[in-house]
PDB file of C-alpha atoms and ligand atoms in Angstrom:
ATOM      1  CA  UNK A   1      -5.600  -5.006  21.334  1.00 84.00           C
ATOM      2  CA  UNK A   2      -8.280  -5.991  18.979  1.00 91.00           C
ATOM      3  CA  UNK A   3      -8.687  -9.608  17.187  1.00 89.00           C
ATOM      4  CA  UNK A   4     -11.236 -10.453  14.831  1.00 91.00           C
ATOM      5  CA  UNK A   5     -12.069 -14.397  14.753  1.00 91.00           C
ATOM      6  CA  UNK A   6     -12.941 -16.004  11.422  1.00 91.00           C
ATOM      7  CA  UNK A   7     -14.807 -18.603  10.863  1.00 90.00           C
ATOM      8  CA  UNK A   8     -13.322 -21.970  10.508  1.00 92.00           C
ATOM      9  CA  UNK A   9     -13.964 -22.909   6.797  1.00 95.00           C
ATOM     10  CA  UNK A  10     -12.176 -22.741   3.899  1.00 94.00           C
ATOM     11  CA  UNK A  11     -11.672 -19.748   1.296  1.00 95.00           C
ATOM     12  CA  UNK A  12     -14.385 -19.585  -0.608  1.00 94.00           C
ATOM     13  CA  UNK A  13     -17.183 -17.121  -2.726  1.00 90.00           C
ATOM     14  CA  UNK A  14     -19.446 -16.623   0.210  1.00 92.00           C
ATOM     15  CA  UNK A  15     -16.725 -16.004   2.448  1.00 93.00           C
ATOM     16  CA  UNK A  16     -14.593 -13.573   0.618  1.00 91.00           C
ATOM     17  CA  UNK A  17     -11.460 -15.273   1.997  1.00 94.00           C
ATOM     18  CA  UNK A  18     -12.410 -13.986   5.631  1.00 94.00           C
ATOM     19  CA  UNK A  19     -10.818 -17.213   7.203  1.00 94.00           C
ATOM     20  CA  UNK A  20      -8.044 -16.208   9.570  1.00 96.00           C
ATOM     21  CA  UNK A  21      -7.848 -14.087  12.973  1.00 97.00           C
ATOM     22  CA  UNK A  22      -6.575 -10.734  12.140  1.00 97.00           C
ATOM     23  CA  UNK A  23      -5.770  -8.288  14.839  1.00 97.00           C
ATOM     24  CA  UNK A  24      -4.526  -4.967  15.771  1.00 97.00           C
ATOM     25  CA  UNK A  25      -2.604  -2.730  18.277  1.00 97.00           C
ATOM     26  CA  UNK A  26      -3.010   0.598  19.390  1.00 96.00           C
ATOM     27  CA  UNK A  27       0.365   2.032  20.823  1.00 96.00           C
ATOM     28  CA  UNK A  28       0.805   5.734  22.003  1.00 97.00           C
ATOM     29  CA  UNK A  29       2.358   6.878  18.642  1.00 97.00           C
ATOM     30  CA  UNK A  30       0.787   3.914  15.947  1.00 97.00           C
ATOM     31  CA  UNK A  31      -0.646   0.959  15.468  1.00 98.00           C
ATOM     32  CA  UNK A  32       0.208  -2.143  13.956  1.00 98.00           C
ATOM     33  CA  UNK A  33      -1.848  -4.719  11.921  1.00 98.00           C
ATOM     34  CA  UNK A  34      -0.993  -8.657  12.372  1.00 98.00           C
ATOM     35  CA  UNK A  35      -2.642 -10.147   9.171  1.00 98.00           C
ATOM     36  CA  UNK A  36      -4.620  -8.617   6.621  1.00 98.00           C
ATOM     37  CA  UNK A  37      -7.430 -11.146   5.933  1.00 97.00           C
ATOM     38  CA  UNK A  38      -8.218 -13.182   2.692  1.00 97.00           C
ATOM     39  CA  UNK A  39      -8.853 -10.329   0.272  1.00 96.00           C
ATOM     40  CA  UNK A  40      -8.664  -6.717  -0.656  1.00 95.00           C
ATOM     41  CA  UNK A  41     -11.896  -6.492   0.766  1.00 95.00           C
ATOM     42  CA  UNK A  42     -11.533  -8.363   4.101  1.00 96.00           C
ATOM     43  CA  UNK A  43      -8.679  -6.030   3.969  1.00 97.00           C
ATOM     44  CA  UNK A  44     -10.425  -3.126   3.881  1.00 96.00           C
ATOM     45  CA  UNK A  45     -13.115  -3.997   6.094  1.00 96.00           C
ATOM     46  CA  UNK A  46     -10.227  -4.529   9.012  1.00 97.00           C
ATOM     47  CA  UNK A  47      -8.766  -1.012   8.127  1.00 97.00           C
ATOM     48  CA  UNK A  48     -12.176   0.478   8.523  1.00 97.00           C
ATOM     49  CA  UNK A  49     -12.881  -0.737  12.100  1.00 97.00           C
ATOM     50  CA  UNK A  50      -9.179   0.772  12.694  1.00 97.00           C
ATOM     51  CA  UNK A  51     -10.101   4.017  11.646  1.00 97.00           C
ATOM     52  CA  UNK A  52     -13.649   3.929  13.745  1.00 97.00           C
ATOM     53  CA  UNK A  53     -11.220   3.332  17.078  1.00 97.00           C
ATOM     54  CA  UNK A  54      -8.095   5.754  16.499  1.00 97.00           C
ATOM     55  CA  UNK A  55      -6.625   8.446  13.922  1.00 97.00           C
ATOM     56  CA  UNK A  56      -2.675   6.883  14.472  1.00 97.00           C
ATOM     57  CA  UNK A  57      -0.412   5.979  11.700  1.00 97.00           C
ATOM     58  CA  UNK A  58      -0.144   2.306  11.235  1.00 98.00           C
ATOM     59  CA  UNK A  59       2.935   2.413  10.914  1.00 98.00           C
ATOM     60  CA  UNK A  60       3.676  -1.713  10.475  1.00 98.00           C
ATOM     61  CA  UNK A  61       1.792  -4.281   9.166  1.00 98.00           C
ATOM     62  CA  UNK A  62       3.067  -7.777  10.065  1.00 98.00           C
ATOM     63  CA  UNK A  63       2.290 -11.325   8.175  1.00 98.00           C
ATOM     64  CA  UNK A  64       2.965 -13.737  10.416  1.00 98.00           C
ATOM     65  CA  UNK A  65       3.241 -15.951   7.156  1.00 98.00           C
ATOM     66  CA  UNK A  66       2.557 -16.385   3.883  1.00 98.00           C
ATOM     67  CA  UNK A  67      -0.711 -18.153   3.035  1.00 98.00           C
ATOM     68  CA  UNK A  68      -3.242 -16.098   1.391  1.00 98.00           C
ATOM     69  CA  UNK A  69      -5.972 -15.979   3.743  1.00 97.00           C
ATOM     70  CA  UNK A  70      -3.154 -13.644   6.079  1.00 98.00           C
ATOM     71  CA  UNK A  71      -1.765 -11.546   3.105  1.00 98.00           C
ATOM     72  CA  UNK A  72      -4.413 -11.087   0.293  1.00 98.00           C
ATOM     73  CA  UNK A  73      -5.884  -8.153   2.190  1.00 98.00           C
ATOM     74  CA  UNK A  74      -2.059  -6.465   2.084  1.00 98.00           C
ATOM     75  CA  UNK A  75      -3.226  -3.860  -0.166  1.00 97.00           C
ATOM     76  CA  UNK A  76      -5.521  -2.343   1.854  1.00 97.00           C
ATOM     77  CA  UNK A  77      -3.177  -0.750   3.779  1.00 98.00           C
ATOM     78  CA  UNK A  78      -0.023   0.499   1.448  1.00 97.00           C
ATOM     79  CA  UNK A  79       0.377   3.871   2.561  1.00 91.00           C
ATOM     80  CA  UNK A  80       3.403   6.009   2.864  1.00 90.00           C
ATOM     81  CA  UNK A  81       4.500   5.409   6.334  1.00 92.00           C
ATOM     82  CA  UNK A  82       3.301   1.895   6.673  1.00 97.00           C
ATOM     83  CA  UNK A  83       6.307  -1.104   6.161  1.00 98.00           C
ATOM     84  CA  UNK A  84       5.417  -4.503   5.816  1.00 98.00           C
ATOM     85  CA  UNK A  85       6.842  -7.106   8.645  1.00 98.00           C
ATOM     86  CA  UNK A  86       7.644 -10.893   8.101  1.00 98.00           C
ATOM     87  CA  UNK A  87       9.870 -13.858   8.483  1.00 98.00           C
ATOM     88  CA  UNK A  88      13.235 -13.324   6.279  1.00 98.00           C
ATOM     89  CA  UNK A  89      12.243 -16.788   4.069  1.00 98.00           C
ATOM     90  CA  UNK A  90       8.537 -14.029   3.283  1.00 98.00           C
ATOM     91  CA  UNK A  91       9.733 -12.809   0.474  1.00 98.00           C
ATOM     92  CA  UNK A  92      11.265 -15.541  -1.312  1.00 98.00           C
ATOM     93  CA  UNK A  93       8.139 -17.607  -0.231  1.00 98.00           C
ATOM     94  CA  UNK A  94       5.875 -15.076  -2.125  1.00 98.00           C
ATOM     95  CA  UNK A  95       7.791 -14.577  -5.143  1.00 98.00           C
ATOM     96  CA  UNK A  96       7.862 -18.403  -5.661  1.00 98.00           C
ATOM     97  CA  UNK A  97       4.274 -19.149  -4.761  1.00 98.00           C
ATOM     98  CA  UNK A  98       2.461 -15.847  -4.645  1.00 97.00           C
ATOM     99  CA  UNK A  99       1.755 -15.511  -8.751  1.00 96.00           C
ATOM    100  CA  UNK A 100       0.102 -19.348  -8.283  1.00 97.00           C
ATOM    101  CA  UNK A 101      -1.934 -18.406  -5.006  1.00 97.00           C
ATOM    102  CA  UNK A 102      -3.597 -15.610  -7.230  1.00 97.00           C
ATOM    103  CA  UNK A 103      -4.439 -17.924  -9.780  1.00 96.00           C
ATOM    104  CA  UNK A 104      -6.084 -20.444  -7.804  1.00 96.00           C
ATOM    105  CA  UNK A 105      -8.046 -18.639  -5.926  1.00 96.00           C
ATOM    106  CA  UNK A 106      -9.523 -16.633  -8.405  1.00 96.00           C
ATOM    107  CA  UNK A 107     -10.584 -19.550  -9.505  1.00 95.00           C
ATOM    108  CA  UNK A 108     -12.170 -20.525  -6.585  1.00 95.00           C
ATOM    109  CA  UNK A 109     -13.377 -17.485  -5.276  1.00 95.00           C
ATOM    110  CA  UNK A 110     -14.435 -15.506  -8.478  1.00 94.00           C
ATOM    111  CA  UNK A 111     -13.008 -12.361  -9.648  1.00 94.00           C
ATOM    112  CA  UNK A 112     -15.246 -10.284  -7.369  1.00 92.00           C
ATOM    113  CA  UNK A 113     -13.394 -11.155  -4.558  1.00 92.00           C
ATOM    114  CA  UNK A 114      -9.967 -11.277  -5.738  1.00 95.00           C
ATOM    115  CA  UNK A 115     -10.112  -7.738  -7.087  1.00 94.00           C
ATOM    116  CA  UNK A 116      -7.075  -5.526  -5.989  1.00 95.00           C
ATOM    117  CA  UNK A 117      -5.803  -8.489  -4.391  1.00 96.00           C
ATOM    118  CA  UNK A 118      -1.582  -7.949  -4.791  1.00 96.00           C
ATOM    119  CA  UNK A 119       1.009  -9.938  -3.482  1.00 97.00           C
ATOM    120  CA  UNK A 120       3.337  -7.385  -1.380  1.00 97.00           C
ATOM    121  CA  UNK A 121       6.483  -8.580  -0.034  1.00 98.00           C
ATOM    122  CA  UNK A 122       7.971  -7.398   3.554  1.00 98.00           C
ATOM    123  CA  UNK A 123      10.921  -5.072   3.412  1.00 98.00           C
ATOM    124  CA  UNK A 124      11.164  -5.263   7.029  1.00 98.00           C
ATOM    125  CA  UNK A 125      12.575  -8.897   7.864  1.00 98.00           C
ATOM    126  CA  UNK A 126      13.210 -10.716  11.085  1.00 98.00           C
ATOM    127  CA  UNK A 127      15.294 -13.286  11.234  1.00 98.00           C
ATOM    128  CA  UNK A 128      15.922 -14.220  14.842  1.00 97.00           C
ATOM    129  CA  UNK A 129      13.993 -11.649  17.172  1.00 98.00           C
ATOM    130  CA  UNK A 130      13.131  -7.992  16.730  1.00 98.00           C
ATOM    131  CA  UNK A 131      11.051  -5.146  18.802  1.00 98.00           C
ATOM    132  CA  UNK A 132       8.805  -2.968  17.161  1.00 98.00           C
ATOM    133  CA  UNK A 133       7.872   0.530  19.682  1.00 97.00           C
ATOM    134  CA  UNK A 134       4.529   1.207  19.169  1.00 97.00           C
ATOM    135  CA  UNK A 135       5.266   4.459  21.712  1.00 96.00           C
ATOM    136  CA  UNK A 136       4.527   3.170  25.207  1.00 95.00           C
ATOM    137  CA  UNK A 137       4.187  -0.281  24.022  1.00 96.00           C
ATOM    138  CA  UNK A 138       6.234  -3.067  22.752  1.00 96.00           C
ATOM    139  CA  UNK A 139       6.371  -5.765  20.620  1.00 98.00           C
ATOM    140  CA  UNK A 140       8.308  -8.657  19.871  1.00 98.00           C
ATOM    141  CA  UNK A 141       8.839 -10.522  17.005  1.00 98.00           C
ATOM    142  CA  UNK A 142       9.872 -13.845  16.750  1.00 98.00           C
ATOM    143  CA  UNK A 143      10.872 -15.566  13.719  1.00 98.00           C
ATOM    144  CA  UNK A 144      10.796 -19.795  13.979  1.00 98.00           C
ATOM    145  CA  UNK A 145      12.080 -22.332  12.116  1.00 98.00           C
ATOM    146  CA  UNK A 146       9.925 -24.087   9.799  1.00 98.00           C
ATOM    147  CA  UNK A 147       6.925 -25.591  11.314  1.00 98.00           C
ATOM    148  CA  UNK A 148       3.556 -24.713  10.088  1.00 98.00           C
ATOM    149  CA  UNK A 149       5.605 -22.931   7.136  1.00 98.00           C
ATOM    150  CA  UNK A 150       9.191 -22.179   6.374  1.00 98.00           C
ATOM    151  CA  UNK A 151       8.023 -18.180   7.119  1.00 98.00           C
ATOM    152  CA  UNK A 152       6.047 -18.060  10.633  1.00 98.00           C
ATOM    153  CA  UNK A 153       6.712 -15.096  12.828  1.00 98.00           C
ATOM    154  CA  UNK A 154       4.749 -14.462  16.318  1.00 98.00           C
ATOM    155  CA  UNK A 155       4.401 -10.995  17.575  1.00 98.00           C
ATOM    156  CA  UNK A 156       4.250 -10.665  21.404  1.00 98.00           C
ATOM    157  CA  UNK A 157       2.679  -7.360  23.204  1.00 96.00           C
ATOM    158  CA  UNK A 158       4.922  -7.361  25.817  1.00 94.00           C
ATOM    159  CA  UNK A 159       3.026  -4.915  27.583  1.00 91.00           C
ATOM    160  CA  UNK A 160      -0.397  -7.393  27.891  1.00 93.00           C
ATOM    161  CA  UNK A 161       0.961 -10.638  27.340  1.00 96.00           C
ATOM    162  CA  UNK A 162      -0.769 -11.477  24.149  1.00 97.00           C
ATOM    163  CA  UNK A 163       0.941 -13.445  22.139  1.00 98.00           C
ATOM    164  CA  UNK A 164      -0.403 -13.513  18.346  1.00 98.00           C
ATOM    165  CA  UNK A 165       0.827 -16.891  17.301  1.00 98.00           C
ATOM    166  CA  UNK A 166      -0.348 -16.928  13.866  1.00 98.00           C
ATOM    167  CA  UNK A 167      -0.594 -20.696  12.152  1.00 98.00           C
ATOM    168  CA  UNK A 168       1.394 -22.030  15.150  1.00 98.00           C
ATOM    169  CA  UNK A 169      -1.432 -22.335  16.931  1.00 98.00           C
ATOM    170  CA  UNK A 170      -4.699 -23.932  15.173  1.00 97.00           C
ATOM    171  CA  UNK A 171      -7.764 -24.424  17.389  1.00 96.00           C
ATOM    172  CA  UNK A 172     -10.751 -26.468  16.198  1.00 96.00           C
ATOM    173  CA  UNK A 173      -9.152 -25.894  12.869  1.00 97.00           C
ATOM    174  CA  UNK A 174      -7.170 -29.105  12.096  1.00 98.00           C
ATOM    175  CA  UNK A 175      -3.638 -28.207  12.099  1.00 98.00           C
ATOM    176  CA  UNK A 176      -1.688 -27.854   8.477  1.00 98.00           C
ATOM    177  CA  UNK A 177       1.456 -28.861   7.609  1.00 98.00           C
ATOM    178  CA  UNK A 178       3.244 -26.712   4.691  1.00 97.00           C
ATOM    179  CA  UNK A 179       6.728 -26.818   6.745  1.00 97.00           C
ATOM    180  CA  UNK A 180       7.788 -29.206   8.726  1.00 98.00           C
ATOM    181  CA  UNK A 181       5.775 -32.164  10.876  1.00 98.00           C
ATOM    182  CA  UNK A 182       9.206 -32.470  13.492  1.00 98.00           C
ATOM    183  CA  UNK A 183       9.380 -28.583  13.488  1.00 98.00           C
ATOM    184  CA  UNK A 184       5.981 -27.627  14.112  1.00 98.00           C
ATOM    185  CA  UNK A 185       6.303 -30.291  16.854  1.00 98.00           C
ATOM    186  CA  UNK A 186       9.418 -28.698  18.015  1.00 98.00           C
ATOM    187  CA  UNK A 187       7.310 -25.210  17.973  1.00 98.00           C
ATOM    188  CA  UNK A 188       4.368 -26.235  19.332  1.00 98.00           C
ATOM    189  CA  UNK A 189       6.246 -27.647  22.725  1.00 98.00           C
ATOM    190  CA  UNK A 190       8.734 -24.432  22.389  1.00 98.00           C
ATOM    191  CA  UNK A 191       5.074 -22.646  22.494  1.00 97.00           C
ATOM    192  CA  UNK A 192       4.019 -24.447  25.976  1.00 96.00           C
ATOM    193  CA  UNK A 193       7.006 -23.342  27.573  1.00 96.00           C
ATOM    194  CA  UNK A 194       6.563 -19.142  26.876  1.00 94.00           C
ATOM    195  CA  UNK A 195       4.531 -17.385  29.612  1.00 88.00           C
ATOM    196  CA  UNK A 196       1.986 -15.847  27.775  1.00 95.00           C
ATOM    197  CA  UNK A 197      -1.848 -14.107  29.356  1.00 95.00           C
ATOM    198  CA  UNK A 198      -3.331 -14.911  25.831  1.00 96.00           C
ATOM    199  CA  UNK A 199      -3.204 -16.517  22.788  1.00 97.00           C
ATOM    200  CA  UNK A 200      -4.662 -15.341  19.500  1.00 97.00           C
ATOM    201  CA  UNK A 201      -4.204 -18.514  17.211  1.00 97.00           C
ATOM    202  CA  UNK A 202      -4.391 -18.411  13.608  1.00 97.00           C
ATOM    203  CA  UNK A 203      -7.535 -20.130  13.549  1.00 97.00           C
ATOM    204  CA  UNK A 204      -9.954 -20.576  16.460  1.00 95.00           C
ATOM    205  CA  UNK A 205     -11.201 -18.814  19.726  1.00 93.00           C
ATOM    206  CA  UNK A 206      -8.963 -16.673  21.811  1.00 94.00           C
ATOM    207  CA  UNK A 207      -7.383 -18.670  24.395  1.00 93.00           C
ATOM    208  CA  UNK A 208      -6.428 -18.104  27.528  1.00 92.00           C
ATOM    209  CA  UNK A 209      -6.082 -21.909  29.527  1.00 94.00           C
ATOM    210  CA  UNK A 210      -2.563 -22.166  28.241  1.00 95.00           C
ATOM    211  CA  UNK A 211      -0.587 -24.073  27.669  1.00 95.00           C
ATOM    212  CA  UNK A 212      -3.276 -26.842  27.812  1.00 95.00           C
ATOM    213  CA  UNK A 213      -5.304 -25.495  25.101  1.00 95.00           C
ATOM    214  CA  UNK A 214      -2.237 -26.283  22.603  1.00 96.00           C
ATOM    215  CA  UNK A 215      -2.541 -29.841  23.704  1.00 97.00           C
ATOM    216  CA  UNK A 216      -5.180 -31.148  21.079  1.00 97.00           C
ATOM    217  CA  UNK A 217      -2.421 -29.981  17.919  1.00 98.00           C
ATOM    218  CA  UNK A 218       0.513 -31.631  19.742  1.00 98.00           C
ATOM    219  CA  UNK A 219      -1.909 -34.945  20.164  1.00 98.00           C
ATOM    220  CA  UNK A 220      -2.473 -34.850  16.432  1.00 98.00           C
ATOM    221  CA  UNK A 221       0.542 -33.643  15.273  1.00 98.00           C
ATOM    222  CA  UNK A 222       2.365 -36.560  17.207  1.00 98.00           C
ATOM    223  CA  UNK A 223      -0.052 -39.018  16.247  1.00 98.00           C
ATOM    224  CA  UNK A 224       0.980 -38.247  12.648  1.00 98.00           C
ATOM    225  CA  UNK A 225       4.383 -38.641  13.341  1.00 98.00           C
ATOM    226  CA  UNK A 226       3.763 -42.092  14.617  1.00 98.00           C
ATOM    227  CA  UNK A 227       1.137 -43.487  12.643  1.00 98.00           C
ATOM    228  CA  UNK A 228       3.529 -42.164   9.565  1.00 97.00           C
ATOM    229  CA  UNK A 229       6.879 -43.900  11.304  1.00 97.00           C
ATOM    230  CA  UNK A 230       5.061 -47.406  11.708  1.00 97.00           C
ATOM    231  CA  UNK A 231       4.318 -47.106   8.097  1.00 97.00           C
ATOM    232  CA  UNK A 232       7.513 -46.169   6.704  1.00 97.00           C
ATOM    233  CA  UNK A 233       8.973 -48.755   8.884  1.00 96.00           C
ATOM    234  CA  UNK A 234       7.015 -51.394   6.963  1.00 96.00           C
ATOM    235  CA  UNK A 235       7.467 -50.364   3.887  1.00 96.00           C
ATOM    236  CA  UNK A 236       3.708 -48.991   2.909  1.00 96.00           C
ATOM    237  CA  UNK A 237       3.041 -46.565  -0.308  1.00 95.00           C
ATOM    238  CA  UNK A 238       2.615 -42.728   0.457  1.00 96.00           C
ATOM    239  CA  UNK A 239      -0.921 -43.252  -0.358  1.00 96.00           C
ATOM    240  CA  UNK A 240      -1.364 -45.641   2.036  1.00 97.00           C
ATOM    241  CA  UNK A 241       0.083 -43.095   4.242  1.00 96.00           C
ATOM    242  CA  UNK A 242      -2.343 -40.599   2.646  1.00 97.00           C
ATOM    243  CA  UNK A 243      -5.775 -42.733   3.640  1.00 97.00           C
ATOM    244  CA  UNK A 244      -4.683 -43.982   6.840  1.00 97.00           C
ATOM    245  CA  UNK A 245      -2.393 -42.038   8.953  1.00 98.00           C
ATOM    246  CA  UNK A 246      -3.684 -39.562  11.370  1.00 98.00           C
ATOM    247  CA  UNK A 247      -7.423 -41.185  10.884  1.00 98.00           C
ATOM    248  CA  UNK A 248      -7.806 -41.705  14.747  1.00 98.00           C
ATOM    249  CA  UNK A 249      -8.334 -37.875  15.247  1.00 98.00           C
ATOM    250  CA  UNK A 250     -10.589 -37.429  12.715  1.00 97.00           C
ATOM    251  CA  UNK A 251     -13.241 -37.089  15.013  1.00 97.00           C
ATOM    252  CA  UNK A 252     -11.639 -34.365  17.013  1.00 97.00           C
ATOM    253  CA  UNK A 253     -10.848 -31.963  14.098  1.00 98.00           C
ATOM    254  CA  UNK A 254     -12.978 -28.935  11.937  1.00 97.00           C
ATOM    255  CA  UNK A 255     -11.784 -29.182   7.980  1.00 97.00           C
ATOM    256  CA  UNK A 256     -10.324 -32.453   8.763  1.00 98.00           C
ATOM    257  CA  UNK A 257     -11.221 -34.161   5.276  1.00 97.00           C
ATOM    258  CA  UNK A 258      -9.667 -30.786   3.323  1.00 97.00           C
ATOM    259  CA  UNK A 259      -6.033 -31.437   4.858  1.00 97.00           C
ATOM    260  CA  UNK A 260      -4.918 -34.716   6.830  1.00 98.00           C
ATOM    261  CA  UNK A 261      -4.538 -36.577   3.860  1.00 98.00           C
ATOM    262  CA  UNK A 262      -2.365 -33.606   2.643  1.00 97.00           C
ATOM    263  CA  UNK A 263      -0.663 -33.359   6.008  1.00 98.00           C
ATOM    264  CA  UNK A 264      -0.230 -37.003   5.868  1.00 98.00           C
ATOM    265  CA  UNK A 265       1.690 -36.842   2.326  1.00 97.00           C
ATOM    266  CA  UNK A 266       3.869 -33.844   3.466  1.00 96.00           C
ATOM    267  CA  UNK A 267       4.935 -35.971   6.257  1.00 96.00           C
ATOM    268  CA  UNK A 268       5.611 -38.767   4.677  1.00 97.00           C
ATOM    269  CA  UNK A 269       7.954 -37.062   2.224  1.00 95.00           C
ATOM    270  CA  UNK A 270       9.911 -35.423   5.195  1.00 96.00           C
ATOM    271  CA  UNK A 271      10.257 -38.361   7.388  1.00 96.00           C
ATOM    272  CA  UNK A 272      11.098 -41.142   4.928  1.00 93.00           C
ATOM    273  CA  UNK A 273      14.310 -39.367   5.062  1.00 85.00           C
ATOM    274  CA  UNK A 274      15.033 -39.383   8.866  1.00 80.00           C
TER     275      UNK A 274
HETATM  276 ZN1   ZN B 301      -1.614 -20.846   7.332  1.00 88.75          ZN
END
């Protein structure tokens, strides 16, 4: 198993997208990518330092959801033999927001960057659990309800006890809501309970003092939820909601100016209707 850590920022020119933790794993027969990076090129980079360690087919390539700094590097590896893995909603989720993804961030990151950049759409799609044989070596797929997003997947190596969690997981990296605040609580406890060696989050260092490592993101998540409830519950605006909720953690969190007040507005939405 190999995992590359990015750094915690946001997309960007200097970056080239190269946000997110992308990984790989070698079976006996073929390998299988789990996120493809931020562009074309942080695409390519990743299949170049799979070439430098094995020959195999990669024979799947697996989004464990669809935000562009775990897809825009897709390209890079469409190859006859290779299918594309993700969450049954992955498909649907791309067609609708795919086209505006593209045009945003070629704004922000220039068209250097985003060159051969193409949305491409699993045709392989789990919607409950599914193995993949790597020859000698197994992994499992599971497919959640929304949380983080209405498409995230996590791909166990059953043989090591990784578990790639994808945007489950956020370390250092505040946490982002695009999904669901009660689900992605729901996950993140569902999370504590698996016995897992490692986890490879979406963002952050490797970690292996589980499940205590996921505590921070259920602190903050809940702290949302509750700063959000009191509000609702006496009858503040959404941007109240917006500027205050969540501010206790702000000392605890990377990026947290970029997305609590968004998290805080998603949240809002969802549980005025509780
Ligand atoms: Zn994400």
């Amino acid at each position: 198993m190999f995992a590359h850590i990015g750094d915690i920022a946001l997309m960007n020119r200097e970056n080239d997208g190269a946000i997110a933790n992308l990984s790989f794993v070698i079976g006996d027969d073929a390998v299988v990518v789990i996120d493809t990076g931020g562009s074309a090129l942080e695409g390519s980079r990743l299949l170049a330092a799979i070439r430098s360690r094995t020959d195999k087919p990669i024979r799947y390539v697996i989004n464990t959801h669809l935000h562009p700094d775990h897809v825009f590097g897709n390209a890079a590896f469409v190859a006859e033999g290779t299918t594309f893995v993700g969450h049954k909603n992955l498909p649907r989720g791309l067609a609708a927001r795919g086209p505006f993804y593209v045009d945003a961030f070629r704004r922000i990151m220039g068209d250097d960057a985003m060159a051969g950049v193409k949305i491409i759409a699993p045709t392989l799609l789990v919607s409950d659990e599914m193995r993949l044989d790597l020859g000698g070596r197994s992994l499992l797929l599971k497919a959640w309800p929304a949380a983080h997003t209405d498409t995230d997947l996590t791909v166990l190596d059953e043989k090591s006890g990784i578990l790639f969690a994808g945007d489950l997981v956020f370390v250092r990296h505040v946490p982002v809501v695009d999904g669901s605040l009660r689900g992605f609580l729901a996950a993140t406890d569902a999370l504590a309970h698996m016995p897992v060696a490692k986890v490879i989050p979406g963002h952050g260092a490797g970690i292996e003092d589980w499940p205590r490592a996921l505590e921070p993101q259920r602190r903050y998540l809940a702290r949302l939820r509750d700063d959000i409830r009191a509000l609702i519950a006496r009858g503040a605006s959404i941007d109240t909601a917006a500027q205050t909720a969540g501010q206790s953690e702000k000392g605890y969190w990377e990026l947290f100016e970029d997305y609590n007040a968004r998290n805080a507005t998603a949240a809002f939405a969802e549980l005025e209707w509780e």
